[in-house]
Structures are given as structure tokens and as C-alpha cells.
Short mmCIF file of C-alpha atoms in Angstrom, two decimals:
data_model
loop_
_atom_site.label_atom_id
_atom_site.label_comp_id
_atom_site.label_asym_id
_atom_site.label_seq_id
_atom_site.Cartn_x
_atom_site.Cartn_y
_atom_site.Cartn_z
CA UNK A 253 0.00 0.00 0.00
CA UNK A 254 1.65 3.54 -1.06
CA UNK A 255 0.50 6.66 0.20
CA UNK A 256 -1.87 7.54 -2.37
CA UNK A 257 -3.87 4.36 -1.50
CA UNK A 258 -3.63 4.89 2.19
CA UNK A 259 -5.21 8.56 1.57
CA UNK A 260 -7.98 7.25 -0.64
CA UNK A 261 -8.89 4.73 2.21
CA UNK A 262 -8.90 7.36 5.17
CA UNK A 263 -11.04 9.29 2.62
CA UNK A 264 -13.43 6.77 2.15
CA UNK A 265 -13.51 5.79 5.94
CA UNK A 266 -14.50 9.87 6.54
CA UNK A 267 -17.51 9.44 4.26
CA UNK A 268 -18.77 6.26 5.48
CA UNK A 269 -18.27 6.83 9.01
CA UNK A 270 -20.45 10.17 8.95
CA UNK A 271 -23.60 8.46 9.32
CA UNK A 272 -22.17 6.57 12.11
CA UNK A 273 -20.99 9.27 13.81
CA UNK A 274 -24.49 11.57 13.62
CA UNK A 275 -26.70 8.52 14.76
CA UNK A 276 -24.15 7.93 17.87
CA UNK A 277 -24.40 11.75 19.17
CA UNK A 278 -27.69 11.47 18.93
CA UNK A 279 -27.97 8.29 20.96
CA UNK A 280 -25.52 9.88 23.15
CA UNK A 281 -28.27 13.12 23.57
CA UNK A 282 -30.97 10.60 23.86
CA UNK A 283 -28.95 8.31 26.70
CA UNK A 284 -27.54 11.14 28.46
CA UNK A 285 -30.90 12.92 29.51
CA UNK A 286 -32.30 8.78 30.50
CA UNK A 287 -34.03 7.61 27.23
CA UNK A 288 -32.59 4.19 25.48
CA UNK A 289 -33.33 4.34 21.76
CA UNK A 290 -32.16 1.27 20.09
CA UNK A 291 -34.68 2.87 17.65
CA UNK A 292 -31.65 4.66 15.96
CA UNK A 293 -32.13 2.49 12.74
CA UNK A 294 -35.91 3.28 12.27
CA UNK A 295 -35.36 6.72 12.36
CA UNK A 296 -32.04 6.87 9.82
CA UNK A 297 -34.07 4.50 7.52
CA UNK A 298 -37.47 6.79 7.42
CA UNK A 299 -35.21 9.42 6.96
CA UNK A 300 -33.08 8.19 4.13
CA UNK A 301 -36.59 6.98 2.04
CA UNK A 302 -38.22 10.66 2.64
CA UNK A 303 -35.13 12.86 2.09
CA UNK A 304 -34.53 10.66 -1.19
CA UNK A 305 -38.48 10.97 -1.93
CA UNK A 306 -38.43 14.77 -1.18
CA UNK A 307 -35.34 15.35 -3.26
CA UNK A 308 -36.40 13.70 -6.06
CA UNK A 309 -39.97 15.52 -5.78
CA UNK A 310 -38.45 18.77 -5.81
CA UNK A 311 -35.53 18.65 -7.30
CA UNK A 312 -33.65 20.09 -4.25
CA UNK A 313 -31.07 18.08 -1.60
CA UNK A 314 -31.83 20.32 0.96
CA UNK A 315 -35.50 20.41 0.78
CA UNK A 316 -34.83 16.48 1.01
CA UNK A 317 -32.68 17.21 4.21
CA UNK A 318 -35.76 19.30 5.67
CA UNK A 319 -38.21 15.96 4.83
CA UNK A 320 -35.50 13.41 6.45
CA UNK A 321 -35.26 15.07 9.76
CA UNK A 322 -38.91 15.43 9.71
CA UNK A 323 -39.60 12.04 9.25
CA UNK A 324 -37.08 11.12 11.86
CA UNK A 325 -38.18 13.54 13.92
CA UNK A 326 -42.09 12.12 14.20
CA UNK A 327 -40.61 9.12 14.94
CA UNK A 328 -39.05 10.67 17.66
CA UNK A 329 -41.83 11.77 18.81
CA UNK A 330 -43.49 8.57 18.97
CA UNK A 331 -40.24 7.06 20.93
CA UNK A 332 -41.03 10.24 23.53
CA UNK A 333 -44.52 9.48 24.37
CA UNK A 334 -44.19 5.97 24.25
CA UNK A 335 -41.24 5.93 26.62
CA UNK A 336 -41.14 9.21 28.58
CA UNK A 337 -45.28 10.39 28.92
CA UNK A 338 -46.93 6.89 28.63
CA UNK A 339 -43.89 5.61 30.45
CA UNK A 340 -43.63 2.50 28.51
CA UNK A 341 -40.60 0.39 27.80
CA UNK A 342 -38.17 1.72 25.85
CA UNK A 343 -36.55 -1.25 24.01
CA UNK A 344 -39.80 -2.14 23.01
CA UNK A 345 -40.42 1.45 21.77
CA UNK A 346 -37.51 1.32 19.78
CA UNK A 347 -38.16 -2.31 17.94
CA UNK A 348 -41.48 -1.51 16.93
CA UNK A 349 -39.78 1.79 15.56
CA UNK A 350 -37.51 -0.04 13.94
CA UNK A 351 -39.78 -2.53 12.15
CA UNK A 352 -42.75 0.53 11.79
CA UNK A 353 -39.78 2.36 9.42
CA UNK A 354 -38.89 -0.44 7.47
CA UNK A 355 -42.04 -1.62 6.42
CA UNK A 356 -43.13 1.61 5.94
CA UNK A 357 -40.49 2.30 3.40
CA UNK A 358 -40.96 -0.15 1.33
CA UNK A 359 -44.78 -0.17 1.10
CA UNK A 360 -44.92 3.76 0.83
CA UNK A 361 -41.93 3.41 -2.06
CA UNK A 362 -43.87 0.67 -3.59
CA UNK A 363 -46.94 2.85 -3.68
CA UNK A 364 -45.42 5.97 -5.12
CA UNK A 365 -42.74 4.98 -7.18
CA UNK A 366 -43.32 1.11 -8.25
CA UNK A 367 -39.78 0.48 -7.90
CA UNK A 368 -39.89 -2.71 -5.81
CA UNK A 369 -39.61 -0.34 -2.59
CA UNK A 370 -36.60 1.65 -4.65
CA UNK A 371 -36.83 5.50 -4.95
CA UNK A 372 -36.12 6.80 -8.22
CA UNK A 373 -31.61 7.89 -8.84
CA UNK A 374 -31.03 11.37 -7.96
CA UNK A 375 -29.12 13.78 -9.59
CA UNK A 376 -27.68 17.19 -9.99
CA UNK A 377 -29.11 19.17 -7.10
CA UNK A 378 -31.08 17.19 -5.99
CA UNK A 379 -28.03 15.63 -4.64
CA UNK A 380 -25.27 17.14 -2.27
CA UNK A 381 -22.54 17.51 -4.64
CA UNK A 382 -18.41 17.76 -3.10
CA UNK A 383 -17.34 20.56 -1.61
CA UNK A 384 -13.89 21.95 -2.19
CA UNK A 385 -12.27 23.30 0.40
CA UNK A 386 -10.21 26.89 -0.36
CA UNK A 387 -6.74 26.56 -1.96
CA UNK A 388 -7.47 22.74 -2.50
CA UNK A 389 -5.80 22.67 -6.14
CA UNK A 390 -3.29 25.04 -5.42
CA UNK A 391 -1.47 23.35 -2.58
CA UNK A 392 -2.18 19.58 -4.12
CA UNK A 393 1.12 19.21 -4.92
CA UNK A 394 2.79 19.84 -1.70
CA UNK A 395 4.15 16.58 -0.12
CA UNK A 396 2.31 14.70 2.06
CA UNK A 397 0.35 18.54 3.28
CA UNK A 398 -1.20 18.73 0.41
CA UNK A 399 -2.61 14.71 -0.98
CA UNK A 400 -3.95 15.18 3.18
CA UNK A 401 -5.69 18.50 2.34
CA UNK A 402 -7.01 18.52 -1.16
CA UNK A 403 -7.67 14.57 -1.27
CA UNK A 404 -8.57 13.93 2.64
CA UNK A 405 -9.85 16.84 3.91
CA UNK A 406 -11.47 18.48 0.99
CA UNK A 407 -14.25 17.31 -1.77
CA UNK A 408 -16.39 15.81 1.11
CA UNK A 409 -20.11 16.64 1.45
CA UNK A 410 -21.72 19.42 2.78
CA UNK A 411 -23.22 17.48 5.96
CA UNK A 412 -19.39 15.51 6.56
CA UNK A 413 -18.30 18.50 8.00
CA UNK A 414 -21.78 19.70 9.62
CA UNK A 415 -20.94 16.56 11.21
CA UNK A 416 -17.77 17.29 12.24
CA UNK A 417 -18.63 20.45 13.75
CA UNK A 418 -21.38 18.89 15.69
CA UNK A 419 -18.60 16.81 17.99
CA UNK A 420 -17.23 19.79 19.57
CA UNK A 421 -20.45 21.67 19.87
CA UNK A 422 -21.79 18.37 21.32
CA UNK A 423 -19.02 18.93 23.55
CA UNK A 424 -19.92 22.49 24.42
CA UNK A 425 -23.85 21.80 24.72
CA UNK A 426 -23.09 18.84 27.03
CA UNK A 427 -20.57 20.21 29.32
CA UNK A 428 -20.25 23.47 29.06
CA UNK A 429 -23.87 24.70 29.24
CA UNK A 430 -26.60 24.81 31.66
CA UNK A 431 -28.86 22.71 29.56
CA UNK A 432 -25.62 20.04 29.11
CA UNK A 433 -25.85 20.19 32.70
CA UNK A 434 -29.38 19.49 33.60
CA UNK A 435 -29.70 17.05 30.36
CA UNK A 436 -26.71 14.71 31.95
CA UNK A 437 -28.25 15.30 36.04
CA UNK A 438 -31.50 13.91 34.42
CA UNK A 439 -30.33 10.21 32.99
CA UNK A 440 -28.49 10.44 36.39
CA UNK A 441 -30.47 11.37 39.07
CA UNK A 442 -33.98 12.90 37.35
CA UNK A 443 -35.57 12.73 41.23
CA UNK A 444 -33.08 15.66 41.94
CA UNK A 445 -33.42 17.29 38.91
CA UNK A 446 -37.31 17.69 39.64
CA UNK A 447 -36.32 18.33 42.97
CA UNK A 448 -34.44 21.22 41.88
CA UNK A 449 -38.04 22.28 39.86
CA UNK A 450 -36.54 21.69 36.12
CA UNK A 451 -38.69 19.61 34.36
CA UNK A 452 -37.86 16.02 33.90
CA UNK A 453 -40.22 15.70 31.11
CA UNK A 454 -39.21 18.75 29.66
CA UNK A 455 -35.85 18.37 29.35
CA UNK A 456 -36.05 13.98 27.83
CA UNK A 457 -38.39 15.38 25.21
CA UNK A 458 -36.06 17.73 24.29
CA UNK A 459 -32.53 14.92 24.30
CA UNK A 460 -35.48 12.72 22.34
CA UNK A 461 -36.09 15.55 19.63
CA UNK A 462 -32.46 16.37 19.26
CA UNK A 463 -31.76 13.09 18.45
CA UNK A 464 -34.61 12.87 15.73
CA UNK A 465 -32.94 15.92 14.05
CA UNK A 466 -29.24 14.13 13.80
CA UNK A 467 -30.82 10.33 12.84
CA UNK A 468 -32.36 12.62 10.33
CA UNK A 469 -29.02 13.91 8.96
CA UNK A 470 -27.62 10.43 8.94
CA UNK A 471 -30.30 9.30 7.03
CA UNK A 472 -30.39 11.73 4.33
CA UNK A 473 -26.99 11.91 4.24
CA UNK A 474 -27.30 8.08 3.32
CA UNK A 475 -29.57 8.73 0.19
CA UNK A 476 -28.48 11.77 -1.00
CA UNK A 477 -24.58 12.20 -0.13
CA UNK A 478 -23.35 8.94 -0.25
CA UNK A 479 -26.04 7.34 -2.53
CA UNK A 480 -28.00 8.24 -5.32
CA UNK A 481 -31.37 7.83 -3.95
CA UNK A 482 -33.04 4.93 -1.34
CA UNK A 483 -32.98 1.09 -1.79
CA UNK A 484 -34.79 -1.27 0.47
CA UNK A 485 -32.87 -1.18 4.04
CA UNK A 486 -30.10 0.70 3.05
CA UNK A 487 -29.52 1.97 6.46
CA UNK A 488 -28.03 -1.91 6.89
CA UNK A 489 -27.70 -2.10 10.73
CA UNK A 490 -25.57 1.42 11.00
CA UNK A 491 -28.17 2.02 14.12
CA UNK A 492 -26.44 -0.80 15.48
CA UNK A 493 -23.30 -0.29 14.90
CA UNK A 494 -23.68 3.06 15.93
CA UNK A 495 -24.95 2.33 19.15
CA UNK A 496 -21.90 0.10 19.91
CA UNK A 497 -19.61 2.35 19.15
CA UNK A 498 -21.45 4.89 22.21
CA UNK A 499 -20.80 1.90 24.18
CA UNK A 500 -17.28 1.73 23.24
CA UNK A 501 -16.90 5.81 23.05
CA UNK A 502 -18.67 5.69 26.69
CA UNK A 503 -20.93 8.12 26.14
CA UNK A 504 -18.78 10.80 25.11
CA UNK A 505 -18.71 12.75 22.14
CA UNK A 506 -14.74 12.75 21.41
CA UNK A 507 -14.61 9.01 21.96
CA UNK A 508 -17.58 8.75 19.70
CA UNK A 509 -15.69 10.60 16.95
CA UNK A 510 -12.77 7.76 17.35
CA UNK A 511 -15.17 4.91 17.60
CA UNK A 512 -16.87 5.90 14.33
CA UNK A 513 -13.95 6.98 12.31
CA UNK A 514 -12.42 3.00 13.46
CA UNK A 515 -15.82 1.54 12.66
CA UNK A 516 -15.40 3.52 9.18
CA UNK A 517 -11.83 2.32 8.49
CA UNK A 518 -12.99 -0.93 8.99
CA UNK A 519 -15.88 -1.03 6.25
CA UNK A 520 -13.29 1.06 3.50
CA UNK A 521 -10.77 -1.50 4.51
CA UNK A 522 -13.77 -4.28 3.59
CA UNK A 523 -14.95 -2.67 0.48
CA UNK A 524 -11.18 -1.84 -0.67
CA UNK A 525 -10.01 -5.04 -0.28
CA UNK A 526 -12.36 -8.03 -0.74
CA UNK A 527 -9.01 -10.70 -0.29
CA UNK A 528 -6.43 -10.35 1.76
CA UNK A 529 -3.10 -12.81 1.32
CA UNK A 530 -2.43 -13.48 5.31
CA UNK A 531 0.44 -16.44 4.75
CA UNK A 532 -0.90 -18.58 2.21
CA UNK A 533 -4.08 -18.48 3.42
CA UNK A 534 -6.65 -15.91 1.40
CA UNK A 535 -9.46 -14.15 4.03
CA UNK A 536 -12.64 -14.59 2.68
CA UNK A 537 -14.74 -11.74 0.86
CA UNK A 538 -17.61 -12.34 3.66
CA UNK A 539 -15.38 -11.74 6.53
CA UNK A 540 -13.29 -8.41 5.56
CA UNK A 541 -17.19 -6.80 4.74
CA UNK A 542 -18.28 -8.62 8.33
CA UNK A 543 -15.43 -6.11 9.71
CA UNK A 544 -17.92 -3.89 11.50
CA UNK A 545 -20.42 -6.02 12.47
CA UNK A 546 -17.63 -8.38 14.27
CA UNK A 547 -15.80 -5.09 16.19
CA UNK A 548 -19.71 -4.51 17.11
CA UNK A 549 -20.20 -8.26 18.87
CA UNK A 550 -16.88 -7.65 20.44
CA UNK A 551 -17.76 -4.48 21.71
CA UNK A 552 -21.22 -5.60 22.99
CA UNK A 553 -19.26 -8.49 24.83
CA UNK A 554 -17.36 -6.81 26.74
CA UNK A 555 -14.07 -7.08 25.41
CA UNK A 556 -13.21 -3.13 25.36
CA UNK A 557 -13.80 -2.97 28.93
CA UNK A 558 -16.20 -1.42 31.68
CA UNK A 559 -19.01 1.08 30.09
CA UNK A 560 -21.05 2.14 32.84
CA UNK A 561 -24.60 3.94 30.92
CA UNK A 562 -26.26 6.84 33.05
CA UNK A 563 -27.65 5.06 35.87
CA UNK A 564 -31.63 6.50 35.54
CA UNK A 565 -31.22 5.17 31.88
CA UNK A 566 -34.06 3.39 30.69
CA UNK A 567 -36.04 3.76 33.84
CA UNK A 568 -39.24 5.84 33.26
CA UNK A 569 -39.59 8.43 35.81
CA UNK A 570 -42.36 8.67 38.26
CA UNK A 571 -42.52 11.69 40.08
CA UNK A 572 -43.67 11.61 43.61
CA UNK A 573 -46.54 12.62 45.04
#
């Protein structure tokens, strides 16, 4: 492997980790303030079908955007008053989210487009074309500096760096602000919190919304950034993965950037190369794309360690009387 290959793999790993990394801060909003959502895959997959349908509709990627995180965003809803005002259980919130979104996709997709579930290919706008960065071309032949810069860093998507940013304002909102504050005393200790007369309910709804805005991101940044439109579960268990790597990040939004970024290496490294030589012995196509999903056994085993979640998580709250 030579440099140029090594760049083109870290670039790859960037885009396909950005949908990773938006669904885990939003699990990491939605776990924080209390609320469990293993619903994470629903939400991205509603998204991705209506931000594809909307962008195909209209014409425009960011009206599709605007239709993604409102589709997530009902189904955030849903996950709210199922699990915070009717006090229900939460893992069984999130399942029946998960199955509500994809058979809704495909029999909605079926019904408007008669594509077998399949939304018609985007193009032009209504995709999110590459963005180049300033002085890309002009410092491309710098070593090393400039393949990193105009090959890594730049031509990415719009919403790869609005996903970047959102880490350290994550960051910020969490532990640097009095919301942050009352959001992480809540999926601690929400008894004290309503003690304290901040509103319990208030403040989940609001971690439980936030989250349906970034699932919506990752899902629309699935059909129209890194695809060309939605195919029947193309969201392909990045929920999952994505809540394993909070597990492995423990619930913290640097760690989560790492997590995602290795879960992303992984899957280029899979797609890159489907056969690896190790000694004579050739690694099967199957496992190198099984990558992620193996890290994500190991890492709901047990083998990275102790990950202690916010001890009031996934306990409705019942305020005294």
C-alpha cells in the first residue's frame, strides 16, 4: 500500500463513518438525559426513504434534508410518548420503531414509485454535490500537506463537515452549558433534577427531539450524499453499529468521533479489499465486509472494557406525590 492508497482509504472511511458518527451523538443526547433508543435504525431508515423521496420531488437536496429530519423527527416523537409520557418500555419502543420504518419504506416506495420499494436515482441538485475546500488545487502538490488536504480533507459533502462540527459543539452543549448540565443530572439522578423544579419531562423530550434531528441527517446523508437515492434497508444495521460504538466511546462525544472513524476504516478496509493474502491463506470476501459487524459483537461483549450507561437510563420516571 503507497500513500496515495492509504489517503484514498482514510477518505473513504471519513464518508462512510459520517452516518455513524451523527446517529451515535444522537444516541448519546438521547442516553444522556435517560431515554434508550435502540430505535436509531428506524429513524435513519425513514429518513433516508423521505429525504430521497423529497429530493427527487423537488428537485432540491436540501429540501430532502428538511423531509428526512422530519420524518425522523415524528418518529421521535413517537419514541417520547411511548417511553417518557406513557412511560412504557423503551426497548420495546424502539423495535417496533424499527420494524414501523422499514415496512413503511418499502410499502410507501412501492406505492409511489413502483420500484420494488426503490426511490427513483437522484441527480444534480437534488443531490449534495463535493465541496472543495479553499486553496485545494493550489497546494495539491505539496508533499504529504497537500494529498492530506485537497484529497482527505477536501471534496467531502456538505453534511461531513456539519458533522464534524457537531462533535465539539456536542461537547460544548453537554458540558459546558446549563442545559448540558441538567440534560446529563437527568439520565443520572432525574428525582433531583425535579427536585431542583426543572422539568424532567421537559428536558427527555427535548434529548429525544435532538436526536430525531441528527438520525435525520444520517439518514439523508445516506440517500443523497453517499447514494443516489433509497434502496430497500439501506440503512443496513448502522443504528447498530452506531450504538456500539457509544458503548465503546462511553458516552462521550470525542470518543464517539474515534469509535466511528475505526468503525469507518474498517468497512473502507472491507470494500477496498475483498481478499487479503495473510500467509498462504486468502481471508474470505464475507469476513473483511463482516469487519464492523464483528468489532460490534466484540464491543457488545465486553471485550473493550467497563461502560457504565447513566444510571436513571431506561427507567421511566415517576414523580412523587
Amino acid at each position: 500500500m503507497d500513500f496515495a492508497d492509504l489517503i484514498q482509504i482514510l477518505d473513504s472511511a471519513l464518508r462512510l463513518a459520517t452516518p455513524l458518527l451523527l446517529a451515535c451523538l444522537a444516541g448519546l443526547f438521547s442516553e444522556r438525559a435517560g431515554i434508550f433508543d435502540i430505535g436509531l435504525e428506524g429513524k435513519m431508515l425513514a429518513s433516508a426513504f423521505f429525504s430521497a423521496a423529497a429530493a427527487y420531488a423537488t428537485g432540491s437536496a436540501w429540501l430532502g434534508l428538511l423531509a428526512g429530519i422530519g420524518a425522523a423527527m415524528v418518529l421521535a416523537a413517537i419514541h417520547g410518548l411511548a417511553s417518557i409520557t406513557f412511560r412504557g418500555n423503551q426497548l420495546i419502543s424502539g423495535v417496533a420503531i424499527n420494524f414501523l420504518a422499514s415496512g413503511m419504506t418499502v410499502v410507501v416506495g412501492e406505492t409511489w414509485f413502483s420500484l420494488g420499494g426503490r426511490t427513483p436515482a437522484l441527480a444534480g441538485p437534488a443531490r449534495f454535490g463535493e465541496v472543495e475546500l479553499p486553496f485545494a488545487d493550489a497546494v495539491r502538490d505539496v508533499p504529504v500537506l497537500g494529498p492530506v488536504y485537497s484529497d482527505l480533507l477536501s471534496g467531502h459533502s456538505i453534511l461531513v463537515y456539519i458533522a464534524l462540527a457537531i462533535v465539539p459543539l456536542t461537547w460544548w452543549v453537554l458540558f459546558r452549558t446549563r442545559f448540558g448540565l441538567r440534560l446529563r443530572a437527568v439520565g443520572e439522578n432525574p428525582a433531583a433534577v425535579d427536585t431542583a423544579g426543572v422539568s424532567v419531562v421537559g428536558l427527555r423530550y427535548a434529548a429525544v427531539m435532538i436526536c430525531g434531528v441528527l438520525t435525520g441527517i444520517a439518514g439523508a446523508h445516506l440517500a443523497t450524499a453517499l447514494g443516489a437515492g433509497f434502496v430497500k434497508e439501506m440503512s443496513a444495521g448502522r443504528g447498530f453499529i452506531a450504538l456500539a460504538a457509544l458503548i465503546f466511546a462511553k458516552w462521550r462525544p470525542w470518543y464517539a468521533l474515534g469509535a466511528c472513524l475505526l468503525f469507518g476504516l474498517l468497512e473502507a478496509v472491507g470494500n477496498r479489499y475483498q481478499n487479503i493474502d495473510v500467509g498462504g491463506f486468502d481471508i474470505p470476501t464475507q469476513f473483511m465486509q463482516a469487519l464492523p459487524y464483528i468489532l460490534t459483537v466484540v464491543i457488545l461483549a465486553g471485550f473493550v472494557g467497563r461502560a457504565i450507561p447513566p444510571r436513571a437510563g431506561g427507567e421511566p420516571y415517576v414523580k412523587e406525590s
